[in-house]
mmCIF file of C-alpha atoms in Angstrom:
data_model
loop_
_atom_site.group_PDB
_atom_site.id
_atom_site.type_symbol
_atom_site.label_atom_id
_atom_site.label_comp_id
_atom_site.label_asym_id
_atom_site.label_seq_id
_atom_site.Cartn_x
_atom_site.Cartn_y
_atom_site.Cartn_z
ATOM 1 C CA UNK A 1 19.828 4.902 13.718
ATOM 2 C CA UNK A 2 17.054 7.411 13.686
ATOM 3 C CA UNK A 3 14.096 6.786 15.776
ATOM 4 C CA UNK A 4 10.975 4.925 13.345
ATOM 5 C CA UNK A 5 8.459 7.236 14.921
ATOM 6 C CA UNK A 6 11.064 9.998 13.402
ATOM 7 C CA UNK A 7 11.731 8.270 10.392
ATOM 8 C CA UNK A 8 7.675 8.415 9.179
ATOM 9 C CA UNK A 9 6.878 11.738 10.626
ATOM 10 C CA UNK A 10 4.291 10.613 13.531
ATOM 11 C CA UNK A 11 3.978 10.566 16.970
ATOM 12 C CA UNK A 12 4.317 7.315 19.315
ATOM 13 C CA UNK A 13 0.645 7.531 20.133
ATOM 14 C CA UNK A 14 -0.079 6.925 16.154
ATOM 15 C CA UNK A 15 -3.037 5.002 15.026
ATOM 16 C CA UNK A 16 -2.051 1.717 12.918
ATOM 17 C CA UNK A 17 -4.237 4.090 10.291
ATOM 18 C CA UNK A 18 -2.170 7.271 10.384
ATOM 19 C CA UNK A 19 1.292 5.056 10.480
ATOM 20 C CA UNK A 20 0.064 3.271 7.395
ATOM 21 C CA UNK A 21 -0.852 6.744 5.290
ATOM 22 C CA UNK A 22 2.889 7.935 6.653
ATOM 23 C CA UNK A 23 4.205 5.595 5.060
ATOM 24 C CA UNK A 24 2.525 5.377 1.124
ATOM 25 C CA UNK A 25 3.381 9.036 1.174
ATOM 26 C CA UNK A 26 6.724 8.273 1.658
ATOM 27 C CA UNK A 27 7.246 5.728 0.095
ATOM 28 C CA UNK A 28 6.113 7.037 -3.175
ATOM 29 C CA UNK A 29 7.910 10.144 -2.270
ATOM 30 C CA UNK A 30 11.151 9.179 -2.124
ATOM 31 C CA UNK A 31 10.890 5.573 -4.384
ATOM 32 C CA UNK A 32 14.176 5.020 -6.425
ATOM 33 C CA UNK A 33 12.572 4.604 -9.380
ATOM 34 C CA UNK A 34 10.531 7.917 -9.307
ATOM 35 C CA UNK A 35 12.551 11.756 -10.150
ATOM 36 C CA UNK A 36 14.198 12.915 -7.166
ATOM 37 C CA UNK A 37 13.168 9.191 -5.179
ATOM 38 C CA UNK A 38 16.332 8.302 -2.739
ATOM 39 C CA UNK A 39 17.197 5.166 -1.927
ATOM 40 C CA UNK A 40 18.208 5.445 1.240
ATOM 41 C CA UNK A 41 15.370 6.621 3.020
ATOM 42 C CA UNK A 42 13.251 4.642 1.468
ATOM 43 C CA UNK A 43 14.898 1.889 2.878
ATOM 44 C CA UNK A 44 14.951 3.537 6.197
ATOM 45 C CA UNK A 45 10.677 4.602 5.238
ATOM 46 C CA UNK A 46 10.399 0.555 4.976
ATOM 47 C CA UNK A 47 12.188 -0.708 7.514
ATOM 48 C CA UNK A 48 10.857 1.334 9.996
ATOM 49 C CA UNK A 49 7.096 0.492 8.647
ATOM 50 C CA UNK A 50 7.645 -3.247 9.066
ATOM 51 C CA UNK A 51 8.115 -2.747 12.666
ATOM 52 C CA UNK A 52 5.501 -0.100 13.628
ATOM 53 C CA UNK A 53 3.006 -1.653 11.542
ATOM 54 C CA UNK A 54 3.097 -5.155 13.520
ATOM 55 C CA UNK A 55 1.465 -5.206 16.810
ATOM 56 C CA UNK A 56 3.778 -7.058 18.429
ATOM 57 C CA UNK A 57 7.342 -5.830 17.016
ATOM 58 C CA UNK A 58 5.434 -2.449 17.666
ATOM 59 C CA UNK A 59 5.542 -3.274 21.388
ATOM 60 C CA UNK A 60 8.912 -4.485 21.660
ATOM 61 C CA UNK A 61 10.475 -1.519 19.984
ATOM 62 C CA UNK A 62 8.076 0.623 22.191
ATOM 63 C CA UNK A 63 9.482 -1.582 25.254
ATOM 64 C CA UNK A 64 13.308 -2.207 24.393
ATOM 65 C CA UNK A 65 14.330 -0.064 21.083
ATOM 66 C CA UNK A 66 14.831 -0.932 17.786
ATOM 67 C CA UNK A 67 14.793 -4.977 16.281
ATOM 68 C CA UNK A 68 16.577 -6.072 13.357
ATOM 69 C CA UNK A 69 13.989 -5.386 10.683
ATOM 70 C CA UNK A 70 12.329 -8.078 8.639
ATOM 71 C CA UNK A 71 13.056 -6.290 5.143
ATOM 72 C CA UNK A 72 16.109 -7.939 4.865
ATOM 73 C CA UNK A 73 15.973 -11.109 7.186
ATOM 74 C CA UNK A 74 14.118 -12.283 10.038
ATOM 75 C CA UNK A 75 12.411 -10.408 12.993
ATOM 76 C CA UNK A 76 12.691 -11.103 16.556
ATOM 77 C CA UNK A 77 11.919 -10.204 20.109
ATOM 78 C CA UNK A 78 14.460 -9.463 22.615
ATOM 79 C CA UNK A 79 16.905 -12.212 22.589
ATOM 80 C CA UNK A 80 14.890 -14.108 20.731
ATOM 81 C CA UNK A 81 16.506 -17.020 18.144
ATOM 82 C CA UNK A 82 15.205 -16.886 14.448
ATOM 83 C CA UNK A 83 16.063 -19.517 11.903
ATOM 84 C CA UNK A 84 19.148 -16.819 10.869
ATOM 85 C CA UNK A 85 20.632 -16.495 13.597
ATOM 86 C CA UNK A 86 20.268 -14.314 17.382
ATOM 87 C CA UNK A 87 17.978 -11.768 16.747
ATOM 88 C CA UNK A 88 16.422 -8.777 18.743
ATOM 89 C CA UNK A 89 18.333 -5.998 20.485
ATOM 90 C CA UNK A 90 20.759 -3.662 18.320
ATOM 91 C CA UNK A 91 23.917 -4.597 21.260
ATOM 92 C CA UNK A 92 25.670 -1.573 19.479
ATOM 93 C CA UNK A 93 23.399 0.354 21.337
ATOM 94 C CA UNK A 94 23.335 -1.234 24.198
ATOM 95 C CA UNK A 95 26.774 -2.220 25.062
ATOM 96 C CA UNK A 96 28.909 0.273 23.236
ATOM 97 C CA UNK A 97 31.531 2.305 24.602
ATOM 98 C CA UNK A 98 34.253 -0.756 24.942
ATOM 99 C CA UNK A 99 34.916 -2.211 28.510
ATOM 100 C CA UNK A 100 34.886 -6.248 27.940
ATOM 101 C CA UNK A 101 38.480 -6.423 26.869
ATOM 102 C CA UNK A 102 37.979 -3.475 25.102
ATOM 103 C CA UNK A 103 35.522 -5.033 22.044
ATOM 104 C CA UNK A 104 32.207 -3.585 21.061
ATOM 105 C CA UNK A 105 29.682 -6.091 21.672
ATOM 106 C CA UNK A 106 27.543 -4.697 19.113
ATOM 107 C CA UNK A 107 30.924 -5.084 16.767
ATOM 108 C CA UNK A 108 30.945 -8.622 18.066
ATOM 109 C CA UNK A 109 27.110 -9.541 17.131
ATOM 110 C CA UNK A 110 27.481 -7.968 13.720
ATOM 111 C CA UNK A 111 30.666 -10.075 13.013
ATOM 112 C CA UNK A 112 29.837 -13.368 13.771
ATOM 113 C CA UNK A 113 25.541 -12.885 12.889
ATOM 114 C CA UNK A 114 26.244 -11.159 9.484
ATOM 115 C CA UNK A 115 24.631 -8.245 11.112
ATOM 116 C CA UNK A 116 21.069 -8.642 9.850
ATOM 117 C CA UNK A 117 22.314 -11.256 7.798
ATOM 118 C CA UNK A 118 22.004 -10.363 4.244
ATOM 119 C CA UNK A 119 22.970 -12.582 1.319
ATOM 120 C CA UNK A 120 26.510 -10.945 0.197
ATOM 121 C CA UNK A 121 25.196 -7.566 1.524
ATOM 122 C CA UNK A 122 22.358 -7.403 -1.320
ATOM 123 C CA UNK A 123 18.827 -8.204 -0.977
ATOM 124 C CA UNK A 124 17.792 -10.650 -3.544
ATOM 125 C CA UNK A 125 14.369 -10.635 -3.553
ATOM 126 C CA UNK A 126 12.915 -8.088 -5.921
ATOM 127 C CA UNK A 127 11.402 -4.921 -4.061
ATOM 128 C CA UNK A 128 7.357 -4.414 -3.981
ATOM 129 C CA UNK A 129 6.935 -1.757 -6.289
ATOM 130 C CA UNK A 130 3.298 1.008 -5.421
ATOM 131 C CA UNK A 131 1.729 2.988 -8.241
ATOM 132 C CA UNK A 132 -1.360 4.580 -8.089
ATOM 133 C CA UNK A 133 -4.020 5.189 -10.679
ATOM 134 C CA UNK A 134 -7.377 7.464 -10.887
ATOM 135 C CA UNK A 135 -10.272 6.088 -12.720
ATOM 136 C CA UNK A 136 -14.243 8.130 -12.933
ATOM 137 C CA UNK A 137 -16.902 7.083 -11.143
ATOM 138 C CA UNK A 138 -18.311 5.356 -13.838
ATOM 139 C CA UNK A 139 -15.189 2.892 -14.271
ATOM 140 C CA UNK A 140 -15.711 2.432 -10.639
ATOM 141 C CA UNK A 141 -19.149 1.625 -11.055
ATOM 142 C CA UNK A 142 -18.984 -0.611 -13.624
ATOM 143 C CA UNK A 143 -15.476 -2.120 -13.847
ATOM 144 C CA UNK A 144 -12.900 -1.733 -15.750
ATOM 145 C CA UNK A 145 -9.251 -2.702 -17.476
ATOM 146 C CA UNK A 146 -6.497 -0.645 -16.703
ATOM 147 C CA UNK A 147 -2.410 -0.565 -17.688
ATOM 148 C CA UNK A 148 -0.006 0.428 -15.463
ATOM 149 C CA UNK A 149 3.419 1.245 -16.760
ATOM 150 C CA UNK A 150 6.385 2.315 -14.702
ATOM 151 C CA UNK A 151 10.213 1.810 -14.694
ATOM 152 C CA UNK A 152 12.009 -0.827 -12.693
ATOM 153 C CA UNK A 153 14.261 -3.412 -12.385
ATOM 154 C CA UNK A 154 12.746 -5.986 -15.079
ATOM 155 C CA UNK A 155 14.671 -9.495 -16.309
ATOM 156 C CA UNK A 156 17.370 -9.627 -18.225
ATOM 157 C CA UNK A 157 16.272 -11.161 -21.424
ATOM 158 C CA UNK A 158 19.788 -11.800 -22.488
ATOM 159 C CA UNK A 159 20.402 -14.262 -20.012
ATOM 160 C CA UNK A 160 16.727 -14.785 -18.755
ATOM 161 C CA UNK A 161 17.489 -13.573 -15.604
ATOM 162 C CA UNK A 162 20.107 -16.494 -14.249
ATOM 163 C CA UNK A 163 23.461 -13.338 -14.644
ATOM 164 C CA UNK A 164 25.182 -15.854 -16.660
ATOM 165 C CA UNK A 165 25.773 -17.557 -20.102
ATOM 166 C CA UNK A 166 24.264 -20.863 -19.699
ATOM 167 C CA UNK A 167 26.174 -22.688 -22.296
ATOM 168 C CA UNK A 168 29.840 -21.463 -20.775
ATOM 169 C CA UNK A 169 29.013 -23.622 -17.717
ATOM 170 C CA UNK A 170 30.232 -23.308 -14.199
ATOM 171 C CA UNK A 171 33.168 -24.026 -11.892
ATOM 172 C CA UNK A 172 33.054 -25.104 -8.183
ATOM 173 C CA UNK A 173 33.397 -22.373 -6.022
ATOM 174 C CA UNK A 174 36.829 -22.400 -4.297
ATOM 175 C CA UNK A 175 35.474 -20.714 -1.065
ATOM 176 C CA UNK A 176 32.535 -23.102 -0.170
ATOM 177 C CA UNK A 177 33.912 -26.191 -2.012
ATOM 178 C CA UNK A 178 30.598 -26.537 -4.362
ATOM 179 C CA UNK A 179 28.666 -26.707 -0.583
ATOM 180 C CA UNK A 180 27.054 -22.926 -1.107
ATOM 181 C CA UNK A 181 27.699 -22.485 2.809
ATOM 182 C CA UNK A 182 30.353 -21.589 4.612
ATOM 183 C CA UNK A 183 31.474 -22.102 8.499
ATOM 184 C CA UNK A 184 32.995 -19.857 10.606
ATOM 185 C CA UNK A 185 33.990 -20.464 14.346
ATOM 186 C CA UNK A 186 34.911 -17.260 16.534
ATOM 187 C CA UNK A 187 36.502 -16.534 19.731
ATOM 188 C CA UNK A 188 35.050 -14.258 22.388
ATOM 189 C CA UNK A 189 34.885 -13.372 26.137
ATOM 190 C CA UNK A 190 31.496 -15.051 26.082
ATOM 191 C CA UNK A 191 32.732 -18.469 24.192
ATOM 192 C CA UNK A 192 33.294 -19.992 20.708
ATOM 193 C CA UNK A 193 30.488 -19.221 18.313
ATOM 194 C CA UNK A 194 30.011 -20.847 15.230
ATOM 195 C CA UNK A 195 27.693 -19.692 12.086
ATOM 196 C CA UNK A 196 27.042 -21.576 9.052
ATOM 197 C CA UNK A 197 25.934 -19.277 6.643
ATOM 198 C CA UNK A 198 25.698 -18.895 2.901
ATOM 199 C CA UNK A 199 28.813 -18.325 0.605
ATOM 200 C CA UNK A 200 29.027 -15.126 -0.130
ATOM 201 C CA UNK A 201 31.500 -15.341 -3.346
ATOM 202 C CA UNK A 202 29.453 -17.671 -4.693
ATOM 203 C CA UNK A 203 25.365 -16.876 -3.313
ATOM 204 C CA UNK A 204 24.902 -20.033 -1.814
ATOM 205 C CA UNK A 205 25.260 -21.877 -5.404
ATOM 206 C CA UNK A 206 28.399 -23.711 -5.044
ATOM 207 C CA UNK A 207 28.663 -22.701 -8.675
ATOM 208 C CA UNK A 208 30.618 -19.355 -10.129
ATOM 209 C CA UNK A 209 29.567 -19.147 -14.012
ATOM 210 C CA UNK A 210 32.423 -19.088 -16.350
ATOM 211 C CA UNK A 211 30.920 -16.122 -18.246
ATOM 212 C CA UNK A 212 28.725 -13.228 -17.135
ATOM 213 C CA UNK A 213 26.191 -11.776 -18.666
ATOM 214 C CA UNK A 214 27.080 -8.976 -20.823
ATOM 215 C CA UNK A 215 24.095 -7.129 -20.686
ATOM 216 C CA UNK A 216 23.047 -7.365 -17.035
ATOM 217 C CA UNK A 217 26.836 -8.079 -15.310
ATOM 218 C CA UNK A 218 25.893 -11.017 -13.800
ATOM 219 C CA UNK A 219 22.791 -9.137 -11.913
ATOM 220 C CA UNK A 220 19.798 -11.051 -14.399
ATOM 221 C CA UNK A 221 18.382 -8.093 -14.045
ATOM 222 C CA UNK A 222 18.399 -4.348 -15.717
ATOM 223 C CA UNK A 223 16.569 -1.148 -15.636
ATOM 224 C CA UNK A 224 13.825 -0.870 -17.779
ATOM 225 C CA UNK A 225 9.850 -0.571 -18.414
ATOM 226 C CA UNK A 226 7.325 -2.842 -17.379
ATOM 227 C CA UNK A 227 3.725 -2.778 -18.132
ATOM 228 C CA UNK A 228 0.587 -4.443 -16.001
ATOM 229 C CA UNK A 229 -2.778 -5.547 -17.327
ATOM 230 C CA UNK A 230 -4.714 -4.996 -14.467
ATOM 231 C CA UNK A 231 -8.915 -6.053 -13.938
ATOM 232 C CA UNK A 232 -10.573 -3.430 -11.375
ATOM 233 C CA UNK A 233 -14.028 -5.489 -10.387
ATOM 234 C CA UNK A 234 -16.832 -2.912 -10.309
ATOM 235 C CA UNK A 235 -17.293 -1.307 -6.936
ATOM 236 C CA UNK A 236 -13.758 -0.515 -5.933
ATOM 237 C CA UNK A 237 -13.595 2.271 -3.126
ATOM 238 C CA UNK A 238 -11.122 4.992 -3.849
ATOM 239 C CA UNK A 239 -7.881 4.879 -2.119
ATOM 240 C CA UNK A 240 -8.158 0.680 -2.013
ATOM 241 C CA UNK A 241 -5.082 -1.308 -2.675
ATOM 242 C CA UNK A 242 -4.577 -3.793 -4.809
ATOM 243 C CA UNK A 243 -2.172 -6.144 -5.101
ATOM 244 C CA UNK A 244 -0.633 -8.049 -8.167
ATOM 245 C CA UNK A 245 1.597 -10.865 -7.537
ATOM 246 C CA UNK A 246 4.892 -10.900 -9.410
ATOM 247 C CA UNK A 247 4.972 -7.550 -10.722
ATOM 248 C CA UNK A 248 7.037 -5.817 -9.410
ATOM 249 C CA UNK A 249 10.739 -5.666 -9.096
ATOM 250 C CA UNK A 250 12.973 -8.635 -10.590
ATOM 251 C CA UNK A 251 15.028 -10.114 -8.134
ATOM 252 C CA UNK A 252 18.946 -10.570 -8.346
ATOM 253 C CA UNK A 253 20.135 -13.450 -10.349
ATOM 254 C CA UNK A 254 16.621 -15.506 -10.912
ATOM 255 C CA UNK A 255 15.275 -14.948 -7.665
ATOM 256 C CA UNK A 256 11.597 -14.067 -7.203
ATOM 257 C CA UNK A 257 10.104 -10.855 -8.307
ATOM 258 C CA UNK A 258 8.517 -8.366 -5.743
ATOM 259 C CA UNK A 259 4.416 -7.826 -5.725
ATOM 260 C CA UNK A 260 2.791 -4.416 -7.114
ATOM 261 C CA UNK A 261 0.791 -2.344 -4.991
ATOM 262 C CA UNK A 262 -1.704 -0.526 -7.146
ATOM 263 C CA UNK A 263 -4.076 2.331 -5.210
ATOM 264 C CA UNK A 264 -6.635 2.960 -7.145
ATOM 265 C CA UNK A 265 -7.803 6.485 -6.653
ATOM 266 C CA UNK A 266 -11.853 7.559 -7.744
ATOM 267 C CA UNK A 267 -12.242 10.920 -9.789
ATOM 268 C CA UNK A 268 -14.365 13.423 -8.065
ATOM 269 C CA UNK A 269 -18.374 13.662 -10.130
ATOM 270 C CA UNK A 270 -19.925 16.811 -10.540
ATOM 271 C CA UNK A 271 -23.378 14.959 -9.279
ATOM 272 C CA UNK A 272 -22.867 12.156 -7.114
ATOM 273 C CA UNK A 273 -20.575 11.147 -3.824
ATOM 274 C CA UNK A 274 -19.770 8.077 -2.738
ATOM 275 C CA UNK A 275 -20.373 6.838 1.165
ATOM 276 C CA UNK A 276 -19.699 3.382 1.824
ATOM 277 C CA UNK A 277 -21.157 1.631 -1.175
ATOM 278 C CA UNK A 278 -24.403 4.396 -1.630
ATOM 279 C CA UNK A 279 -24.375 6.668 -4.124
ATOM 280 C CA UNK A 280 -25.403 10.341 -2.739
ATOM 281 C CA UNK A 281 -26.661 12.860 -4.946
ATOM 282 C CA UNK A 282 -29.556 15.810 -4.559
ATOM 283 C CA UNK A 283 -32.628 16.970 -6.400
ATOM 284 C CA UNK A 284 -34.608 20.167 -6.434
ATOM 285 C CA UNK A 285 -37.736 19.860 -6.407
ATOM 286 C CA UNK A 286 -41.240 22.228 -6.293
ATOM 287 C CA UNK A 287 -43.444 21.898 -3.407
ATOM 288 C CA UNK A 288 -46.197 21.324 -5.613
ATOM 289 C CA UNK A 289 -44.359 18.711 -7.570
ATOM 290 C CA UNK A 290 -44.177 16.830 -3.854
ATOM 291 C CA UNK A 291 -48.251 17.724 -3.895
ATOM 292 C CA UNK A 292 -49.188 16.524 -7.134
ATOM 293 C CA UNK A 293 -46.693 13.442 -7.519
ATOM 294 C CA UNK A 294 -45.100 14.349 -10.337
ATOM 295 C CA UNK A 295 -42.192 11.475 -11.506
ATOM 296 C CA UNK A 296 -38.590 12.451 -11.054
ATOM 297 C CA UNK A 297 -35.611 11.447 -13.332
ATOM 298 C CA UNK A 298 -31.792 10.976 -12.172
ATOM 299 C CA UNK A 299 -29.301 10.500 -14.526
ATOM 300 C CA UNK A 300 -27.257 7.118 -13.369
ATOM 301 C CA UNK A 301 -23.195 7.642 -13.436
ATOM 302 C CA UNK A 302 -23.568 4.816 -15.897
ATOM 303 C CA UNK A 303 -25.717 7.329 -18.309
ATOM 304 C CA UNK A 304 -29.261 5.335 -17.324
ATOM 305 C CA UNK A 305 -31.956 7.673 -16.611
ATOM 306 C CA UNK A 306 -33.657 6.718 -13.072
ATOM 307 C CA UNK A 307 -37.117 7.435 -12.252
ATOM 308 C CA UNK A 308 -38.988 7.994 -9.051
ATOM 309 C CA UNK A 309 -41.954 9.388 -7.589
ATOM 310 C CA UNK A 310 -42.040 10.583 -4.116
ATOM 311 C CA UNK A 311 -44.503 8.567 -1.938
ATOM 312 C CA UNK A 312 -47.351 9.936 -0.239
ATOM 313 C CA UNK A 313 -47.314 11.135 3.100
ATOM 314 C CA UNK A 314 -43.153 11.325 2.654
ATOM 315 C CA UNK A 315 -41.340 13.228 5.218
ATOM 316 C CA UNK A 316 -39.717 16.123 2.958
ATOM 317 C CA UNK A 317 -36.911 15.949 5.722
ATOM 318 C CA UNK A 318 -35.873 12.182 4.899
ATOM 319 C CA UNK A 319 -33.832 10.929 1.535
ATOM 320 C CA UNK A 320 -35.585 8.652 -0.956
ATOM 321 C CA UNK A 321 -33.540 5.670 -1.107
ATOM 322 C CA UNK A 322 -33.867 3.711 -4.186
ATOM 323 C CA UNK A 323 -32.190 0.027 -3.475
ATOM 324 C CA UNK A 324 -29.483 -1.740 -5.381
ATOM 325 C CA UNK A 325 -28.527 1.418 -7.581
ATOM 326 C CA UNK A 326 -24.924 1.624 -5.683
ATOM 327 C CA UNK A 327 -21.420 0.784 -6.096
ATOM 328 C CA UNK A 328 -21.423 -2.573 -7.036
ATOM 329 C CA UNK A 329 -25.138 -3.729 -7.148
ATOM 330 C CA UNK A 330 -24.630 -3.413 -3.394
ATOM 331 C CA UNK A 331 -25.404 -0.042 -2.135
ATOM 332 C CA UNK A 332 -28.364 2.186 -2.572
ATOM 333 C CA UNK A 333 -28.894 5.410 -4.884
ATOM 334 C CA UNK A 334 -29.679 7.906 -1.770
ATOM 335 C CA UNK A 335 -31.655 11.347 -3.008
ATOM 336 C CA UNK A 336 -31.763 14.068 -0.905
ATOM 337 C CA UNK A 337 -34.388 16.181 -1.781
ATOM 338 C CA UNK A 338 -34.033 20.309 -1.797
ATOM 339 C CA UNK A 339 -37.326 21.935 -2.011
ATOM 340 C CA UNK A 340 -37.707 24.825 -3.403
ATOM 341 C CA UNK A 341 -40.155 27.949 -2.640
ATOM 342 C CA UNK A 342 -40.053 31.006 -4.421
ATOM 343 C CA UNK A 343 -38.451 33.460 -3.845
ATOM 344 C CA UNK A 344 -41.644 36.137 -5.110
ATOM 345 C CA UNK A 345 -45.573 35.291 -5.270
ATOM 346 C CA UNK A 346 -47.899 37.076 -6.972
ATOM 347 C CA UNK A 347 -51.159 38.111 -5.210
ATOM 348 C CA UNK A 348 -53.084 35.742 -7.438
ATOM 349 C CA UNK A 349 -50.258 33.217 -6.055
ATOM 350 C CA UNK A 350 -50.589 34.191 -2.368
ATOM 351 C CA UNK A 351 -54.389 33.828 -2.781
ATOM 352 C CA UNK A 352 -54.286 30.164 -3.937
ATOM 353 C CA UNK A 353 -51.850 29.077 -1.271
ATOM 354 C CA UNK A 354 -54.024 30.823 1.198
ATOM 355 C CA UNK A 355 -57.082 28.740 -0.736
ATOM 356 C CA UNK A 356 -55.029 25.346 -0.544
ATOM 357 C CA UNK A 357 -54.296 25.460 2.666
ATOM 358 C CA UNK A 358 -57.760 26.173 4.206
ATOM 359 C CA UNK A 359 -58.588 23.160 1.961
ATOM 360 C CA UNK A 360 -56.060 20.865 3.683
ATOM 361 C CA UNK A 361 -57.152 22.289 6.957
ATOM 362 C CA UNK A 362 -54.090 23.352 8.007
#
């Protein structure tokens, strides 16, 4: 297994920051339901997040190598018990190479723990699915409705989603005897284990249907398109993620869907930036317009035109800062003001300057 660190292209001194941006460019890199997306390493891109994105599993793969990751079962520390059985160290690589009557511990751990201990070797739960989508300021600013479409793994409508005709009933499985769990003893140098774990002809149902689904195989799922109404509230930051419960991939035979992770990404505008929850822009402005007061207009990214005056006595060097005129009703409109002097005078100019400033006493 390929070291995580490795796996997302950053170093073991990563920030929880750059270990998190690793791995959405990853994962939407190589996504199998994106052109040219491979499955395989983005299962190897998500297992080796869930580690080095937790604190704590962080530390123990830091400290003792890689844990069973938590995509597909449990995670634990080092010789630590979960709920599914002994978790923690991979013992293939830490006792292989025989000796011990001549077994492979880690071949020994992997036969009687199910070896991460997936259901049947498939992971039931529908994946999380990420998708991003740009929007303009002004959306951002105000709100706004969006759809997302993309192709996944959606429910079989043929069968709604169970992998089987209904009304051809079921038969006890012959394996598990209707229980949905099986139990298997095992004898090593180190003792008798025993494992109860689920059936894996039968998925834990005791049941097998008498008739499969046509259309999906039994799966209750197929490939297909599936399109979100999504509500982004007014004052969404670009590059924030939000997440939709239940939309994303259907699971195997009925089981629950996966979430959707939705990054919502803020079109550049020719006049304003955003900091924080401020809207920046700038304004050029004549030195006598500072001198004589003269009322300033902005046009809003929602098309309203704001007016201002700059006070008297104003610093040219500081911003005018016009409250509540943000992102979200919560930031400020911030104004930096460029003044302008020309770049000729005339002598009839030059004389009046020289006339205004003997006048201020400057």
């Amino acid at each position: 297994m390929r070291d995580y660190y490795e796996i997302l292209g950053v170093s073991k001194d990563a920030s929880e920051d750059d270990i998190k941006k690793a791995f959405r460019r990853l994962a939407h890199q190589y996504h199998p339901d994106k052109l040219g997306g491979d499955e395989k390493k983005f299962k190897e891109v998500n297992e080796a997040y869930q580690v080095l994105s937790n604190k704590e599993k962080r530390a123990q793969y830091d400290q003792f190598g890689r844990t069973f990751s938590g995509a597909e079962g449990g995670q634990y520390g080092p010789f630590g018990f979960g709920q599914q059985g002994f978790g923690g160290f991979d013992f293939s690589d830490i006792f292989s190479g025989g000796g011990f009557a001549g077994e492979d511990l880690g071949d020994i751990f992997g036969n009687i723990f199910g070896g991460g201990m997936r259901t049947g070797g498939r992971r039931k739960r529908g994946m999380d699915i990420q998708a991003d989508i740009s929007i303009t300021l002004k959306e951002a600013y105000e709100g706004v409705k969006k759809k997302v479409s993309f192709k996944t793994f959606v429910t079989c409508e043929t069968c709604k989603g169970i992998g089987h005709e209904k009304s051809a009933g079921t038969t006890t499985c012959d394996v598990c005897k209707g229980n949905g769990k099986i139990r298997q003893q095992r004898n090593t140098f180190m003792g008798s284990f025993v494992q109860i774990r689920e059936c894996d002809k039968c998925g834990g149902k005791g049941q097998i249907p008498k008739k499969i689904c046509h259309v999906c195989k039994g799966a209750g799922r197929i490939k297909g398109d599936r399109t979100v109404d999504m509500d982004i509230k007014a004052g969404v930051q670009s590059g924030q993620i939000i997440k939709i419960t239940g939309m994303g991939e259907a699971g195997l035979e009925g089981n629950s869907t996966g979430d959707l992770y939705v990054r919502v990404m803020v079109q550049k505008h020719p006049d304003f930036d955003v900091a924080g929850d401020d809207l920046v822009t700038e304004k050029d402005v004549q030195f006598s317009d500072i001198l004589l007061g003269k009322e300033f207009a902005i046009t809003h990214v929602d098309g309203r035109s704001i007016t201002f005056t700059i006070p008297a006595h104003h610093n040219i060097r500081h911003d005018i800062v016009i409250p509540k005129e943000g992102m979200g009703k919560k930031g400020s409109m911030i104004i930096k003001l460029n003044v302008k002097t020309p770049k000729k005078m005339s002598s009839k100019a030059k004389k009046l300057a020289e006339d205004l400033r003997d006048e201020l006493g400057e």
